[in-house]
CSV table of C-alpha atoms and ligand atoms in Angstrom, one decimal:
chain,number,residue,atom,x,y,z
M,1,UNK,CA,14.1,-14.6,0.9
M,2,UNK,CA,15.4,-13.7,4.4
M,3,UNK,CA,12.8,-11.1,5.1
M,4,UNK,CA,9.4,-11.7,7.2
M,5,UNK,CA,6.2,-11.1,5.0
M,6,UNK,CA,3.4,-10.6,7.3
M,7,UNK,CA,-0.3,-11.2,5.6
M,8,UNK,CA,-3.8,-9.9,6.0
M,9,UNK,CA,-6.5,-12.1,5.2
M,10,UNK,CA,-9.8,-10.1,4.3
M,11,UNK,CA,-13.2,-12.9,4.6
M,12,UNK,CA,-16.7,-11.7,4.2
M,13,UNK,CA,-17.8,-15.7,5.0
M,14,UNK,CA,-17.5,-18.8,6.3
M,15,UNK,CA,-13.4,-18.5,6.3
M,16,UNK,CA,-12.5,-21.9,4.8
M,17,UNK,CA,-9.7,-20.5,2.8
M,18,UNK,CA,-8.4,-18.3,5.3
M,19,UNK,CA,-7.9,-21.3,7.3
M,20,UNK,CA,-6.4,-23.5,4.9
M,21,UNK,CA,-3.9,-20.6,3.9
M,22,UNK,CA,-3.1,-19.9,7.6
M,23,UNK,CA,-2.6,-23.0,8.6
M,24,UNK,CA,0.0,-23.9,5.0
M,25,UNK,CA,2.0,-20.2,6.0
M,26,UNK,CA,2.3,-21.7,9.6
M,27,UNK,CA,4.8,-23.8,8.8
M,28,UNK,CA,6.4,-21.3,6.7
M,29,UNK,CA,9.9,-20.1,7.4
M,30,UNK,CA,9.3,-16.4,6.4
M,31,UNK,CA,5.8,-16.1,5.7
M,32,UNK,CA,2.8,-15.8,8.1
M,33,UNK,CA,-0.8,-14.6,8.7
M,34,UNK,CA,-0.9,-11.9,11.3
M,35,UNK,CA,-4.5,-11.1,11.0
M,36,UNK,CA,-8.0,-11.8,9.1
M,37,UNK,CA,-10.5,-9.1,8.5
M,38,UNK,CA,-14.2,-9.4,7.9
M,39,UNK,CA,-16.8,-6.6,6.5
M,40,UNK,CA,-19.0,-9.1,9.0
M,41,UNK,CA,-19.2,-9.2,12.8
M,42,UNK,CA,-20.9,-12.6,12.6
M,43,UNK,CA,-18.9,-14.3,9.8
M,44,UNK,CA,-17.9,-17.6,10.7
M,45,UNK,CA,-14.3,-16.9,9.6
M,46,UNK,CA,-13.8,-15.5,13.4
M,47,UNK,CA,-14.4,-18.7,14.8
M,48,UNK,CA,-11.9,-20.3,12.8
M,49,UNK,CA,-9.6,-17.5,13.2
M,50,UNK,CA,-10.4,-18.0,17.4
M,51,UNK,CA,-9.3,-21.5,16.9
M,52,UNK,CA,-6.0,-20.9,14.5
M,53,UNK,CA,-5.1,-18.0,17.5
M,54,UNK,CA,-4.7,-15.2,14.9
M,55,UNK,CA,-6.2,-11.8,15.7
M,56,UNK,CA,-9.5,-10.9,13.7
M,57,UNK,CA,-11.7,-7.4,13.4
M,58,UNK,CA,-14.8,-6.3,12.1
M,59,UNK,CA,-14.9,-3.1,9.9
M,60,UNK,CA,-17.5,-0.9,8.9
M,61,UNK,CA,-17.6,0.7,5.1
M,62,UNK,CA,-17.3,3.7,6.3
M,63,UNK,CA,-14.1,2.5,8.0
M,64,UNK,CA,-12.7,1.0,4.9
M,65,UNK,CA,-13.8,3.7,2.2
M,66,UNK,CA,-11.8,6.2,4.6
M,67,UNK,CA,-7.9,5.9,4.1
M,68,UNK,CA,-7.3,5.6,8.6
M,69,UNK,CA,-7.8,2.5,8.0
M,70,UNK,CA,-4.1,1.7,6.2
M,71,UNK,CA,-3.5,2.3,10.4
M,72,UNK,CA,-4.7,-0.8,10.9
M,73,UNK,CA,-2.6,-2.5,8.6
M,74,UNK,CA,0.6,-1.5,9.4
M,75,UNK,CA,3.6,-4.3,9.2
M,76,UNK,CA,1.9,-5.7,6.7
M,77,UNK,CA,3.4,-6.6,3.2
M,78,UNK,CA,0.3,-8.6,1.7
M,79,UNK,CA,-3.2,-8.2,1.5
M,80,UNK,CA,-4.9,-11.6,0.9
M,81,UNK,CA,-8.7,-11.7,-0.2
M,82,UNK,CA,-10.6,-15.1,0.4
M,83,UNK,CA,-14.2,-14.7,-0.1
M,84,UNK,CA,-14.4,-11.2,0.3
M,85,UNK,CA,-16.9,-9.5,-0.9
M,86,UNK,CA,-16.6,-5.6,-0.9
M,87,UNK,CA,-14.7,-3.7,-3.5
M,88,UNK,CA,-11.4,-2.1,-2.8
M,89,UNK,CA,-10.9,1.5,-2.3
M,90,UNK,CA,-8.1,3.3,-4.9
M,91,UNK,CA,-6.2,4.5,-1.9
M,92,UNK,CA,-5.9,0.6,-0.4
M,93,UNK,CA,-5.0,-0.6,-3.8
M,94,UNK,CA,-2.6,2.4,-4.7
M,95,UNK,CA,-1.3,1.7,-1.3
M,96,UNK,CA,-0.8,-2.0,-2.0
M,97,UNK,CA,-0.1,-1.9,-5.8
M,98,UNK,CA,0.4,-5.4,-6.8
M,99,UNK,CA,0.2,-6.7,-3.3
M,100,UNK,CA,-3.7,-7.5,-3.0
M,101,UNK,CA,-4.4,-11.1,-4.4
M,102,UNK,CA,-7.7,-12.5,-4.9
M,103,UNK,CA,-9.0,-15.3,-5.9
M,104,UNK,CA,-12.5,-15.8,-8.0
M,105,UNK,CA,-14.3,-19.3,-7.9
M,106,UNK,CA,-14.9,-18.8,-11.6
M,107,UNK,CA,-12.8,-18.3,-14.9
M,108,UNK,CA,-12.4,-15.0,-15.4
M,109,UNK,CA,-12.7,-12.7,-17.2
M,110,UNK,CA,-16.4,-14.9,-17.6
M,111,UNK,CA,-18.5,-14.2,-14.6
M,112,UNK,CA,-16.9,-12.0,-12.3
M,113,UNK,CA,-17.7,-8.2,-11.7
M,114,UNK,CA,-20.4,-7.0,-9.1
M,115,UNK,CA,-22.3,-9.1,-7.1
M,116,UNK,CA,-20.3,-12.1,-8.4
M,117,UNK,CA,-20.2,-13.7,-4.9
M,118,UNK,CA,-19.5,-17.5,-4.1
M,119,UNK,CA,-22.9,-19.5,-5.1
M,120,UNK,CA,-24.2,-16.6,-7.2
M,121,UNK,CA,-20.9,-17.3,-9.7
M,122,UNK,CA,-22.0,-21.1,-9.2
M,123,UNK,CA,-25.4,-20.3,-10.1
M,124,UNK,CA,-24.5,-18.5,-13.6
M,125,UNK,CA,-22.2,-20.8,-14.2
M,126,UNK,CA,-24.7,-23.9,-14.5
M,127,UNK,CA,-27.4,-21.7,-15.6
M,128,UNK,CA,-25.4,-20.4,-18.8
M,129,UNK,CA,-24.5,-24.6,-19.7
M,130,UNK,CA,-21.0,-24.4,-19.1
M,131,UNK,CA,-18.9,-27.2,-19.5
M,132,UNK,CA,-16.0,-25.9,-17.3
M,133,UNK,CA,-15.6,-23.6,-14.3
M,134,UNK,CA,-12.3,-23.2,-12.0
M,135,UNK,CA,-10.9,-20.8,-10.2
M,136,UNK,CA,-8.7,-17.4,-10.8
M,137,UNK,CA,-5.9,-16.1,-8.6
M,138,UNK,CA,-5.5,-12.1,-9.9
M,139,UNK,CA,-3.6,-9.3,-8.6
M,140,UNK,CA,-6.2,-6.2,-7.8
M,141,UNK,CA,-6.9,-3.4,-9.4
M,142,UNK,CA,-9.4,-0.7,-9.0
M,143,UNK,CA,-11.8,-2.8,-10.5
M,144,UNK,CA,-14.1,-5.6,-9.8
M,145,UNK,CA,-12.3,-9.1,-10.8
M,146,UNK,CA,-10.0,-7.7,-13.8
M,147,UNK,CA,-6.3,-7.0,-12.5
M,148,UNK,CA,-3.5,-9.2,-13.8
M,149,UNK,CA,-3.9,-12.8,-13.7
M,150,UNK,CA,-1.5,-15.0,-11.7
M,151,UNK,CA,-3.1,-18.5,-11.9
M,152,UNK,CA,-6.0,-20.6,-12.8
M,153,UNK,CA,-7.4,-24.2,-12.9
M,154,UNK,CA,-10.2,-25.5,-13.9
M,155,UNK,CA,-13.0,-28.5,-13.8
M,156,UNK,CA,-15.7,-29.7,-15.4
M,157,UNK,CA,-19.2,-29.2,-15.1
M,158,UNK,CA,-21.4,-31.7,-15.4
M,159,UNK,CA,-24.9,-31.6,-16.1
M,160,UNK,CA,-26.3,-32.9,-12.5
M,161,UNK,CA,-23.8,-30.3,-11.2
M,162,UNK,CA,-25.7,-28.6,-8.4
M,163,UNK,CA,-24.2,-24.6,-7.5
M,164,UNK,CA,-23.5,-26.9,-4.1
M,165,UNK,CA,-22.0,-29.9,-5.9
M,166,UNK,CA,-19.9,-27.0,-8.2
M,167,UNK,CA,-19.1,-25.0,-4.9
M,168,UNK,CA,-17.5,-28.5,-3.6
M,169,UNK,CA,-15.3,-28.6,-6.9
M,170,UNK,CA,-14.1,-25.4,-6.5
M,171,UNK,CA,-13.1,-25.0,-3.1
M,172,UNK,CA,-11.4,-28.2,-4.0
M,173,UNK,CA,-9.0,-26.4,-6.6
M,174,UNK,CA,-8.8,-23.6,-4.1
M,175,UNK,CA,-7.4,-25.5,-1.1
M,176,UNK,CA,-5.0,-27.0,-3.5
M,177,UNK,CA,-3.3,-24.1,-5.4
M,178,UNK,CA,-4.4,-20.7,-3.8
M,179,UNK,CA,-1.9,-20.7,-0.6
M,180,UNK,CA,1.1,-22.4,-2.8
M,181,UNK,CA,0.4,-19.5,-5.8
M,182,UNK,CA,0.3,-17.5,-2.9
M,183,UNK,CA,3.8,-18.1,-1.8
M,184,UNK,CA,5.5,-18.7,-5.1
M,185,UNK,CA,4.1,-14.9,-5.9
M,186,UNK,CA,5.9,-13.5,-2.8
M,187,UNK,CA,8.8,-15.5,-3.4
M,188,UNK,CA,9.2,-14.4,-6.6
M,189,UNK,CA,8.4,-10.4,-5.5
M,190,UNK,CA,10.6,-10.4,-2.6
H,201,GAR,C1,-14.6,-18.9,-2.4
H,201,GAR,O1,-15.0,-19.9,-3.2
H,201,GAR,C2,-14.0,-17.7,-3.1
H,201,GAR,O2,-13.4,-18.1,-4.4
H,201,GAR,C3,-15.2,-16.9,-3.3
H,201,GAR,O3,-15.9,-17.0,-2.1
H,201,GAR,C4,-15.7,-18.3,-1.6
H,201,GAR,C5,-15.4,-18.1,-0.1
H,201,GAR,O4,-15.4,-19.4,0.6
H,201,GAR,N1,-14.9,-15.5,-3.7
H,201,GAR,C6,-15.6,-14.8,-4.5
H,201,GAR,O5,-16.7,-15.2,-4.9
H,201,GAR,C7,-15.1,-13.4,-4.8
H,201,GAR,N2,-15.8,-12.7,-5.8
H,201,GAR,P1,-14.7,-19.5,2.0
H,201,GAR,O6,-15.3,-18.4,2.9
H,201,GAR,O7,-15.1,-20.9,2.5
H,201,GAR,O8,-13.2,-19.4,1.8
């Protein structure tokens, strides 16, 4: 893979993911986060992007739902979503076909869709008596949580399990596998 791959990282939270994936691609030869995009002017995910030096923007739904906005993403090959909440239009994933990649704290296709959001999967994961969660990295579709599946691992949960103490678990498994799946994906596309 000679070519440059340029990401966007789209963060409706705190970021932590975003950061651990920049800060993997920065030693990259090829690949590398050019910017991070949040649905949220005051999501923490700015500060971190401040820190890391990478350009980040706030957009508006009616910015996103309307397709000027593939303006602001031109140069770039991959669309990365790390915590983000909203779903995507059909003319960003028709745009991007097979080049958005999420990734869902739970084991889908069990507790994703609408709404499924960080400690609300947590939450229905302990409240249904589980004995296993993990996480899912999927291609997206026009759909909440149900394009192709690319990768998933997954722990136990045990009966003191907290949605915090499950959150810690998972973020765990994320740090560890999302920006290397990440990278084998591209490698393997490009
Ligand atoms: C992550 O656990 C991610 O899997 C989840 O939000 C969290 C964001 O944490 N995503 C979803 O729930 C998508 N439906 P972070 O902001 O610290 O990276």
């Amino acid at each position: 893979m000679d070519k440059k791959i340029n990401l966007a990282i789209f963060a409706s939270g705190s970021g932590s993911n975003a950061e651990n994936i920049a800060k993997y691609f920065a030693k990259h030869p090829n690949i590398q986060v050019n910017e991070i995009l949040s649905n949220k002017l005051d999501a923490f995910v700015h500060e971190r992007a401040k820190k890391l030096a990478i350009p980040s923007f706030t957009f508006s739904k009616e910015e996103f739902r309307d397709s000027s906005f593939l303006k602001r993403l031109e140069g770039i090959d991959y669309i990365i979503l790390a915590g983000f909440l909203w779903l995507i239009p059909d003319y960003l994933v028709r745009a991007f076909s097979n080049r958005i990649i999420n990734i869902h704290p739970a084991l889908l296709p069990k507790f994703g869709g609408k709404g499924m959001y960080g400690s609300q999967v947590h939450k229905a994961v302990i409240e249904s008596y589980e004995a296993e969660s993990g996480i899912t990295i999927h291609l997206v579709n026009e759909e909440y949580d149900k394009g192709e599946v690319l990768f998933q691992a997954k722990c136990k949960v045990e009966p003191k399990d907290t949605p915090d103490s499950l959150a810690q678990k998972i973020h765990a498994l994320e740090y560890e596998h999302f920006p290397r799946v990440i990278g084998e994906y591209i490698k393997a596309h490009n």
